[in-house]
Protein backbone atom coordinates (compact mmCIF):
# COMPACT_ATOMS: atom_id res chain seq x y z
CA MET A 1 0.00 0.00 0.00
CA LEU A 2 2.81 2.34 0.82
CA ARG A 3 4.58 1.88 -2.53
CA PRO A 4 1.54 2.95 -4.65
CA LEU A 5 1.06 6.05 -2.45
CA GLN A 6 4.72 6.99 -2.86
CA THR A 7 4.41 6.54 -6.63
CA LEU A 8 1.35 8.79 -6.76
CA PHE A 9 3.12 11.38 -4.64
CA PHE A 10 6.17 11.55 -6.91
CA VAL A 11 3.96 11.69 -10.02
CA PHE A 12 2.07 14.64 -8.50
CA ILE A 13 5.25 16.47 -7.56
CA GLY A 14 6.74 15.87 -11.04
CA SER A 15 3.60 17.13 -12.73
CA PHE A 16 3.60 20.23 -10.53
CA LEU A 17 7.23 21.02 -11.31
CA LEU A 18 6.72 20.49 -15.03
CA THR A 19 3.66 22.75 -15.00
CA SER A 20 5.56 25.39 -13.07
CA CYS A 21 8.45 25.27 -15.51
CA ALA A 22 6.08 25.52 -18.47
CA THR A 23 4.27 28.48 -16.88
CA SER A 24 7.55 30.15 -16.09
CA GLN A 25 8.76 29.54 -19.62
CA THR A 26 5.53 30.95 -21.08
CA LYS A 27 5.81 34.08 -18.95
CA SER A 28 9.44 34.51 -19.90
CA THR A 29 8.64 34.14 -23.59
CA ALA A 30 5.71 36.53 -23.29
CA LYS A 31 7.97 39.06 -21.64
CA VAL A 32 10.53 38.86 -24.43
CA ASN A 33 7.89 39.24 -27.16
CA ASN A 34 5.91 41.92 -25.38
CA ALA A 35 6.76 44.77 -27.80
CA PRO A 36 4.89 48.07 -27.34
CA PRO A 37 1.67 48.05 -29.36
CA ALA A 38 1.76 50.17 -32.52
CA THR A 39 -0.56 53.17 -32.76
CA LYS A 40 -3.27 53.15 -35.38
CA TRP A 41 -1.10 55.45 -37.54
CA GLY A 42 1.77 53.00 -37.45
CA GLU A 43 -0.64 50.14 -38.18
CA LEU A 44 -1.58 51.82 -41.46
CA VAL A 45 1.96 51.00 -42.54
CA SER A 46 2.62 47.75 -40.71
CA ASN A 47 -0.68 46.19 -41.89
CA SER A 48 -0.37 47.32 -45.50
CA ALA A 49 -0.77 44.45 -47.94
CA VAL A 50 1.13 46.46 -50.56
CA PHE A 51 4.17 46.74 -48.28
CA ARG A 52 4.08 43.11 -47.14
CA GLN A 53 7.22 42.04 -48.99
CA ASN A 54 8.94 45.42 -48.73
CA HIS A 55 11.63 46.69 -46.48
CA THR A 56 9.54 49.53 -45.01
CA GLY A 57 10.08 52.08 -42.26
CA PHE A 58 7.91 54.91 -40.95
CA ALA A 59 8.14 57.72 -38.41
CA LEU A 60 5.52 60.38 -37.61
CA TYR A 61 6.12 63.41 -35.38
CA ASP A 62 3.68 66.00 -34.04
CA LEU A 63 5.27 69.46 -34.12
CA GLU A 64 2.83 70.98 -31.61
CA LYS A 65 3.16 68.16 -29.08
CA GLN A 66 6.87 67.80 -29.85
CA GLU A 67 6.63 64.06 -29.67
CA THR A 68 6.76 61.01 -31.90
CA VAL A 69 3.25 59.66 -32.39
CA ALA A 70 3.99 56.61 -34.56
CA GLU A 71 6.93 54.47 -35.58
CA TYR A 72 7.35 51.30 -37.57
CA GLN A 73 10.88 49.99 -38.08
CA ALA A 74 12.01 53.59 -37.78
CA ASP A 75 15.46 52.51 -36.60
CA ARG A 76 16.17 50.47 -39.74
CA TYR A 77 18.53 51.81 -42.40
CA PHE A 78 17.26 52.52 -45.92
CA THR A 79 18.68 53.74 -49.19
CA PRO A 80 17.21 57.26 -49.24
CA ALA A 81 17.65 58.09 -52.94
CA SER A 82 16.83 61.79 -53.33
CA ASN A 83 15.78 62.13 -49.70
CA ALA A 84 19.53 62.80 -49.35
CA LYS A 85 18.79 66.25 -50.77
CA LEU A 86 17.17 67.13 -47.42
CA PHE A 87 20.59 66.69 -45.83
CA THR A 88 22.08 68.92 -48.53
CA LEU A 89 19.40 71.53 -47.83
CA TYR A 90 20.25 71.52 -44.14
CA ALA A 91 23.96 71.85 -44.94
CA GLY A 92 23.19 74.93 -47.01
CA LEU A 93 20.94 76.43 -44.33
CA CYS A 94 23.74 76.02 -41.79
CA MET A 95 26.64 77.22 -43.92
CA LEU A 96 25.40 79.57 -46.64
CA GLY A 97 23.77 82.98 -46.44
CA ASP A 98 20.93 84.51 -48.42
CA SER A 99 22.84 84.81 -51.70
CA ILE A 100 25.03 82.45 -53.73
CA PRO A 101 28.79 83.07 -53.36
CA ALA A 102 29.32 82.61 -57.10
CA LEU A 103 32.96 83.49 -57.73
CA ARG A 104 36.19 84.16 -55.93
CA TYR A 105 38.68 86.42 -57.67
CA THR A 106 41.81 88.47 -57.36
CA THR A 107 43.51 90.99 -59.63
CA LYS A 108 47.04 91.51 -60.85
CA GLY A 109 47.42 94.67 -62.86
CA ASP A 110 44.78 94.59 -65.57
CA SER A 111 44.29 90.81 -65.19
CA LEU A 112 41.35 89.21 -63.41
CA ILE A 113 42.02 85.74 -62.01
CA PHE A 114 38.78 83.98 -61.01
CA TRP A 115 37.72 80.55 -59.80
CA GLY A 116 34.45 78.82 -59.00
CA THR A 117 32.93 77.96 -55.64
CA GLY A 118 30.41 75.49 -57.03
CA ASP A 119 27.61 77.84 -58.16
CA PRO A 120 25.62 75.93 -60.84
CA SER A 121 23.60 78.86 -62.16
CA LEU A 122 25.97 80.55 -64.63
CA LEU A 123 24.38 80.38 -68.12
CA HIS A 124 22.03 77.62 -66.92
CA PRO A 125 19.16 77.34 -69.43
CA ASP A 126 16.48 77.12 -66.71
CA MET A 127 17.81 79.77 -64.32
CA PRO A 128 17.53 83.56 -64.36
CA ALA A 129 20.56 85.53 -65.50
CA SER A 130 22.93 86.58 -62.74
CA ASN A 131 25.46 89.39 -62.43
CA VAL A 132 28.39 87.00 -62.95
CA PHE A 133 28.19 87.10 -66.74
CA ALA A 134 28.11 90.90 -66.78
CA PHE A 135 30.99 91.06 -64.29
CA LEU A 136 33.22 88.99 -66.57
CA LYS A 137 31.94 90.56 -69.79
CA ASN A 138 32.63 94.09 -68.60
CA TRP A 139 36.17 93.46 -67.34
CA ARG A 140 38.47 95.64 -69.44
CA GLY A 141 41.64 93.64 -69.02
CA HIS A 142 42.72 90.01 -69.35
CA LEU A 143 40.64 87.13 -68.01
CA PHE A 144 42.20 84.05 -66.43
CA TYR A 145 40.16 81.08 -65.23
CA TYR A 146 41.65 78.95 -62.43
CA PRO A 147 40.03 75.46 -62.42
CA HIS A 148 42.43 73.65 -60.07
CA ASN A 149 40.64 74.31 -56.78
CA TYR A 150 38.30 71.33 -57.26
CA THR A 151 39.88 68.19 -55.81
CA GLY A 152 37.01 65.74 -56.23
CA LYS A 153 36.07 63.40 -59.06
CA ARG A 154 33.63 63.96 -61.91
CA PHE A 155 31.06 61.61 -60.31
CA GLY A 156 30.10 60.92 -56.71
CA ALA A 157 30.93 57.77 -54.77
CA GLY A 158 28.54 54.93 -55.56
CA TRP A 159 27.14 56.45 -58.77
CA SER A 160 26.41 54.34 -61.80
CA TRP A 161 29.12 55.26 -64.27
CA ALA A 162 27.06 53.70 -67.07
CA ASP A 163 24.68 56.66 -66.72
CA TYR A 164 27.29 59.21 -67.88
CA ALA A 165 25.10 60.33 -70.80
CA ASP A 166 21.85 60.66 -68.85
CA TYR A 167 20.55 64.15 -68.08
CA TYR A 168 20.33 63.49 -64.33
CA GLN A 169 24.05 62.74 -63.98
CA ALA A 170 25.91 65.84 -65.10
CA GLU A 171 29.54 66.00 -64.04
CA ILE A 172 30.60 67.86 -60.90
CA SER A 173 32.88 70.87 -61.41
CA PRO A 174 33.90 74.06 -59.59
CA LEU A 175 32.34 76.44 -62.13
CA PRO A 176 29.58 74.74 -64.12
CA LEU A 177 28.46 76.36 -67.37
CA TYR A 178 25.08 75.77 -69.02
CA GLY A 179 24.33 73.27 -66.23
CA ASN A 180 27.15 71.13 -67.67
CA VAL A 181 24.70 69.80 -70.26
CA VAL A 182 24.08 70.27 -73.96
CA ARG A 183 20.43 70.99 -74.75
CA PHE A 184 19.23 69.55 -78.04
CA THR A 185 15.93 70.53 -79.64
CA ASN A 186 14.60 69.96 -83.15
CA ASN A 187 16.34 73.07 -84.47
CA THR A 188 18.97 74.19 -81.95
CA VAL A 189 21.95 73.00 -79.98
CA SER A 190 23.02 74.93 -76.89
CA PRO A 191 25.81 75.76 -76.18
CA ARG A 192 26.32 76.39 -79.88
CA THR A 193 29.95 75.23 -79.53
CA PHE A 194 28.65 71.66 -79.74
CA LYS A 195 26.47 72.10 -82.83
CA ASP A 196 29.11 70.51 -85.07
CA SER A 197 29.70 67.63 -82.62
CA LEU A 198 26.45 65.85 -83.48
CA ARG A 199 26.66 62.95 -85.92
CA THR A 200 24.17 60.42 -87.26
CA ALA A 201 24.88 56.89 -86.04
CA ALA A 202 23.29 53.54 -86.84
CA TRP A 203 19.59 53.41 -87.67
CA SER A 204 17.12 52.84 -84.85
CA GLU A 205 13.33 52.57 -84.86
CA LYS A 206 13.28 54.73 -81.75
CA PHE A 207 14.89 58.16 -81.76
CA LYS A 208 17.76 58.41 -79.31
CA LEU A 209 20.71 60.67 -78.54
CA ALA A 210 23.98 59.34 -77.18
CA ARG A 211 27.55 60.43 -76.40
CA ASP A 212 31.00 58.92 -76.22
CA GLU A 213 31.98 58.40 -72.60
CA PHE A 214 35.27 60.28 -72.65
CA ALA A 215 34.75 62.76 -75.49
CA ASN A 216 32.16 65.29 -76.56
CA ASN A 217 31.07 63.33 -79.61
CA PHE A 218 27.28 63.18 -79.77
CA TYR A 219 25.20 60.80 -81.89
CA SER A 220 21.60 60.64 -83.02
CA MET A 221 19.89 57.36 -83.90
CA GLY A 222 16.61 57.37 -85.74
CA TRP A 223 14.50 60.43 -86.51
CA PRO A 224 12.32 62.41 -84.10
CA THR A 225 8.63 62.16 -84.86
CA LYS A 226 7.65 65.16 -82.72
CA SER A 227 9.11 68.20 -81.04
CA PHE A 228 11.66 67.35 -78.39
CA THR A 229 14.04 68.88 -75.88
CA GLU A 230 16.73 66.63 -74.49
CA ASP A 231 19.72 67.36 -72.25
CA LEU A 232 22.92 65.32 -72.41
CA PRO A 233 25.84 66.00 -70.06
CA PHE A 234 29.02 67.10 -71.78
CA ARG A 235 32.47 65.91 -70.75
CA VAL A 236 34.02 68.55 -68.51
CA ALA A 237 37.62 69.50 -69.18
CA ASN A 238 39.50 72.65 -68.19
CA SER A 239 40.15 73.61 -71.80
CA THR A 240 36.49 73.03 -72.69
CA MET A 241 35.28 75.34 -69.94
CA ALA A 242 37.72 78.10 -70.91
CA TYR A 243 36.64 77.79 -74.55
CA LEU A 244 32.93 77.92 -73.61
CA LEU A 245 33.52 81.08 -71.60
CA SER A 246 35.50 82.66 -74.42
CA ASP A 247 32.82 81.82 -76.98
CA THR A 248 29.99 83.14 -74.83
CA LEU A 249 31.72 86.28 -73.55
CA LYS A 250 33.17 87.08 -76.99
CA LYS A 251 36.55 87.67 -75.41
CA GLU A 252 39.53 85.48 -74.66
CA VAL A 253 39.59 83.52 -71.40
CA ARG A 254 42.87 81.76 -70.66
CA LEU A 255 43.66 79.11 -68.10
CA PHE A 256 45.76 80.10 -65.11
CA PRO A 257 48.43 77.57 -64.03
CA LYS A 258 48.13 75.65 -60.79
CA THR A 259 49.54 77.62 -57.90
CA ALA A 260 48.91 78.47 -54.25
CA LEU A 261 46.10 81.01 -54.29
CA GLY A 262 46.16 81.88 -50.60
CA PRO A 263 43.55 83.73 -48.56
CA GLN A 264 43.61 87.04 -50.41
CA PHE A 265 40.50 87.18 -52.59
CA LYS A 266 37.14 88.83 -53.07
CA THR A 267 33.78 87.11 -53.44
CA LEU A 268 31.12 87.93 -56.00
CA TYR A 269 27.57 87.00 -54.96
CA SER A 270 24.86 86.22 -57.50
CA LEU A 271 21.28 84.95 -57.15
CA PRO A 272 19.20 84.41 -53.99
CA ILE A 273 20.13 81.05 -52.48
CA ASP A 274 16.49 79.91 -52.43
CA THR A 275 16.54 79.69 -56.23
CA LEU A 276 18.96 76.78 -55.85
CA TYR A 277 17.13 75.12 -52.96
CA ARG A 278 13.76 75.30 -54.70
CA ARG A 279 14.95 73.73 -57.93
CA MET A 280 16.93 71.08 -56.07
CA LEU A 281 13.90 70.01 -54.02
CA GLN A 282 11.02 70.48 -56.43
CA VAL A 283 12.59 69.23 -59.67
CA SER A 284 14.94 66.95 -57.72
CA ASP A 285 17.92 68.38 -59.59
CA ASN A 286 20.91 66.16 -58.84
CA MET A 287 23.44 68.54 -60.28
CA PHE A 288 22.24 71.41 -58.08
CA ALA A 289 22.46 69.20 -54.99
CA GLU A 290 26.09 68.28 -55.68
CA GLN A 291 27.03 71.86 -56.41
CA ILE A 292 25.37 73.15 -53.23
CA LEU A 293 27.63 70.80 -51.27
CA LEU A 294 30.60 72.34 -53.10
CA LEU A 295 29.35 75.80 -52.11
CA CYS A 296 29.35 74.57 -48.52
CA ALA A 297 32.84 73.14 -48.94
CA SER A 298 34.08 76.51 -50.16
CA GLN A 299 32.97 78.05 -46.85
CA ILE A 300 35.46 75.89 -44.97
CA ASP A 301 38.26 76.54 -47.48
CA PRO A 302 39.45 80.07 -46.60
CA ASN A 303 42.93 79.44 -48.02
CA ASN A 304 41.68 77.98 -51.32
CA GLU A 305 43.41 74.67 -50.77
CA GLY A 306 40.71 72.72 -52.60
CA ILE A 307 37.02 71.86 -52.40
CA ASP A 308 35.13 68.60 -52.64
CA ALA A 309 31.83 67.29 -51.30
CA THR A 310 33.33 64.86 -48.77
CA LYS A 311 34.84 67.72 -46.79
CA ALA A 312 31.46 69.43 -46.55
CA ILE A 313 29.70 66.21 -45.52
CA GLU A 314 32.16 65.43 -42.74
CA HIS A 315 31.98 69.00 -41.46
CA VAL A 316 28.17 69.03 -41.39
CA LYS A 317 27.97 65.62 -39.71
CA LYS A 318 30.39 66.65 -36.99
CA GLN A 319 29.18 70.19 -36.38
CA PHE A 320 25.43 70.02 -37.01
CA LEU A 321 24.19 66.40 -37.08
CA ALA A 322 25.78 64.79 -34.03
CA ASP A 323 22.38 64.66 -32.29
CA LEU A 324 20.62 62.45 -34.86
CA PRO A 325 19.23 59.20 -33.41
CA ASP A 326 21.30 57.12 -35.85
CA GLU A 327 24.51 58.10 -37.59
CA PRO A 328 23.80 58.81 -41.28
CA ILE A 329 25.87 57.01 -43.88
CA TRP A 330 26.05 60.00 -46.20
CA GLU A 331 28.15 59.91 -49.37
CA ASP A 332 26.79 62.48 -51.85
CA GLY A 333 24.53 65.49 -52.14
CA SER A 334 21.94 64.18 -54.58
CA GLY A 335 21.14 60.63 -53.48
CA LEU A 336 22.40 59.01 -56.67
CA SER A 337 24.77 56.98 -54.51
CA ARG A 338 23.68 53.53 -53.39
CA TYR A 339 26.10 53.90 -50.47
CA ASN A 340 23.80 56.32 -48.61
CA LEU A 341 21.86 54.87 -45.67
CA PHE A 342 19.50 56.80 -43.36
CA THR A 343 16.83 55.77 -40.86
CA PRO A 344 13.29 57.23 -40.90
CA ARG A 345 13.63 58.55 -37.36
CA SER A 346 16.86 60.37 -38.28
CA VAL A 347 15.19 61.91 -41.33
CA VAL A 348 12.33 63.11 -39.11
CA LYS A 349 14.83 64.61 -36.68
CA LEU A 350 16.56 66.33 -39.59
CA LEU A 351 13.23 67.80 -40.74
CA GLN A 352 12.70 69.15 -37.23
CA LYS A 353 16.08 70.86 -37.45
CA ILE A 354 15.25 72.26 -40.90
CA HIS A 355 11.95 73.61 -39.54
CA ALA A 356 13.85 75.29 -36.68
CA LYS A 357 16.16 76.93 -39.23
CA VAL A 358 13.23 78.09 -41.37
CA PRO A 359 10.28 78.53 -39.03
CA GLN A 360 8.42 80.60 -41.64
CA GLN A 361 6.32 77.80 -43.11
CA GLU A 362 5.39 79.81 -46.21
CA ARG A 363 9.08 79.96 -47.19
CA LEU A 364 9.96 76.42 -46.13
CA PHE A 365 6.96 74.71 -47.70
CA GLY A 366 7.45 76.80 -50.84
CA LEU A 367 10.86 75.19 -51.31
CA MET A 368 9.48 71.65 -51.19
CA ALA A 369 7.59 69.65 -53.78
CA ILE A 370 3.93 70.53 -53.14
CA GLY A 371 1.20 67.94 -53.44
CA GLY A 372 -1.12 68.63 -56.38
CA LYS A 373 0.74 71.80 -57.26
CA ALA A 374 4.51 71.72 -57.85
CA GLY A 375 7.45 69.43 -58.32
CA THR A 376 7.62 65.66 -58.24
CA ILE A 377 4.28 65.23 -56.42
CA ARG A 378 2.26 67.72 -58.47
CA ASN A 379 0.10 64.87 -59.82
CA GLN A 380 -0.60 63.41 -56.35
CA TYR A 381 -2.30 64.59 -53.16
CA LYS A 382 -4.66 66.78 -55.16
CA SER A 383 -6.70 69.02 -52.93
CA LYS A 384 -8.12 72.52 -52.95
CA THR A 385 -5.61 73.36 -50.23
CA PRO A 386 -2.22 71.60 -50.48
CA PHE A 387 -1.40 69.44 -47.47
CA VAL A 388 1.82 67.58 -48.35
CA PHE A 389 5.16 69.41 -48.68
CA ALA A 390 7.88 66.85 -49.12
CA LYS A 391 10.88 65.38 -50.91
CA THR A 392 10.59 62.25 -53.00
CA GLY A 393 13.36 59.71 -53.40
CA SER A 394 13.34 57.20 -56.24
CA LEU A 395 15.82 54.64 -57.49
CA ALA A 396 15.22 51.16 -58.85
CA ASN A 397 13.33 49.20 -56.13
CA THR A 398 13.40 52.25 -53.83
CA TYR A 399 10.73 54.85 -53.08
CA CYS A 400 10.83 57.27 -50.15
CA LEU A 401 8.81 60.32 -49.22
CA SER A 402 9.69 62.58 -46.30
CA GLY A 403 8.45 66.01 -45.33
CA TYR A 404 5.63 67.94 -43.73
CA LEU A 405 1.91 67.10 -43.57
CA ARG A 406 -0.92 69.45 -42.65
CA THR A 407 -4.01 67.77 -41.24
CA LYS A 408 -7.63 68.86 -41.57
CA SER A 409 -7.62 69.51 -37.82
CA GLY A 410 -4.88 72.11 -38.26
CA LYS A 411 -1.90 70.07 -37.05
CA THR A 412 1.51 70.08 -38.70
CA LEU A 413 3.19 66.69 -38.73
CA ILE A 414 6.63 65.59 -39.87
CA PHE A 415 6.87 62.19 -41.53
CA SER A 416 9.28 59.86 -43.26
CA LEU A 417 8.03 56.79 -45.11
CA MET A 418 10.85 54.79 -46.70
CA ASN A 419 10.51 51.74 -48.92
CA GLY A 420 13.16 49.53 -50.44
CA ALA A 421 13.90 46.03 -51.72
CA TYR A 422 10.48 45.65 -53.37
CA ILE A 423 9.66 44.02 -56.69
CA LYS A 424 6.27 45.66 -57.25
CA LYS A 425 5.93 48.55 -59.65
CA THR A 426 6.91 51.82 -58.02
CA ALA A 427 3.53 53.26 -59.04
CA GLU A 428 1.85 50.81 -56.62
CA ILE A 429 4.16 51.78 -53.77
CA ARG A 430 3.67 55.47 -54.51
CA ALA A 431 -0.11 55.09 -54.53
CA GLU A 432 -0.06 53.27 -51.18
CA VAL A 433 2.07 56.00 -49.62
CA GLU A 434 -0.47 58.53 -50.90
CA ARG A 435 -3.37 56.52 -49.43
CA ILE A 436 -1.75 56.33 -45.99
CA LEU A 437 -0.74 59.99 -45.80
CA THR A 438 -4.15 61.11 -47.05
CA GLU A 439 -5.87 59.09 -44.30
CA ILE A 440 -3.60 60.66 -41.68
CA HIS A 441 -4.38 64.09 -43.14
CA GLU A 442 -8.11 63.46 -42.87
CA LYS A 443 -8.31 61.73 -39.49
CA TYR A 444 -5.42 62.90 -37.28
């Protein structure tokens, strides 16, 4: 009788211990997996069927409350594409004044020696005329162009070199002319210097213009069936730039040999700086973004030792961006580089800092692409009163949108919604981003 009782006793104790262990294990597991519940705004993103196979991150910040109201994978790193231009904007706001420092120059007798600081506006076909052309045209003595102060390469780190002939990848240079592109139309070639450089190549059913990679030899294939305007970057060389200036000014411009320029110089200012920011953000002009970084680099080069974008980036990161939640991997000004990596919460923090620099919302929002009205989102977010003011970012398999959102209730929100590594059509991703932001606009 005793043995069966002992057996039952040990079975009971064993069962109790096993149950206790299981309960303890369940509680422990529950504790580990007990992540904070997402808000309904974050759930719009996390529950999206369109984003299901994406790498997606989202952050939403209430300016009035000064608090984050929604996050979804906001600490993950994403390729930002042209969202990198927001970092370039902030660099400019921190380092540049109200007007573009277009030229540096010095004089020796009747000779004017001048060099560029990165200003992309001189003779640009889509920009207003500045005083730089008149300044050079009206000089009564000799003109010498010094091109040796640029120490960078023609393309940024991580760019696709196969895109050398595409309009969005003009070469970087210290004193761009004509936007560093040749503009072809049905009847004209500008700058006219290149009008004899166009040849007819092999036949093609589809009209196309092309260029040799390392020479300014342009080719047309096929025949245009309608009016067209097409920009192709030209190959930048010191002699080419001096010749373009000579041809346009109708006076000789010679190259000045490489030497130590030193700190003795004057600066000529040109257009309002917002003309650069607005085109960079609304049209998503890559060339302007890279050149704005060079303008910033020139501000930390008082002895004219040499400018390049990497110096500006490192300076801005150290002096102005040390408080971001996550260190930005920032390689270029435009976002063409696949090396760039930012997190949504860092982009939102950056947009807070931009807003603090430009608290006048009429000015700030006027620089951005405006939903239903201007720039890269003019065909989206259509409303009687615009409510999205943002920067797009698009590369293959990448679509990001970050900026400011006005709600029907009168709130101003900052958001960053970043998508990458998807195989759907970008139009589907773009439409889903629009659906989510429109719902927040209507219901927040």
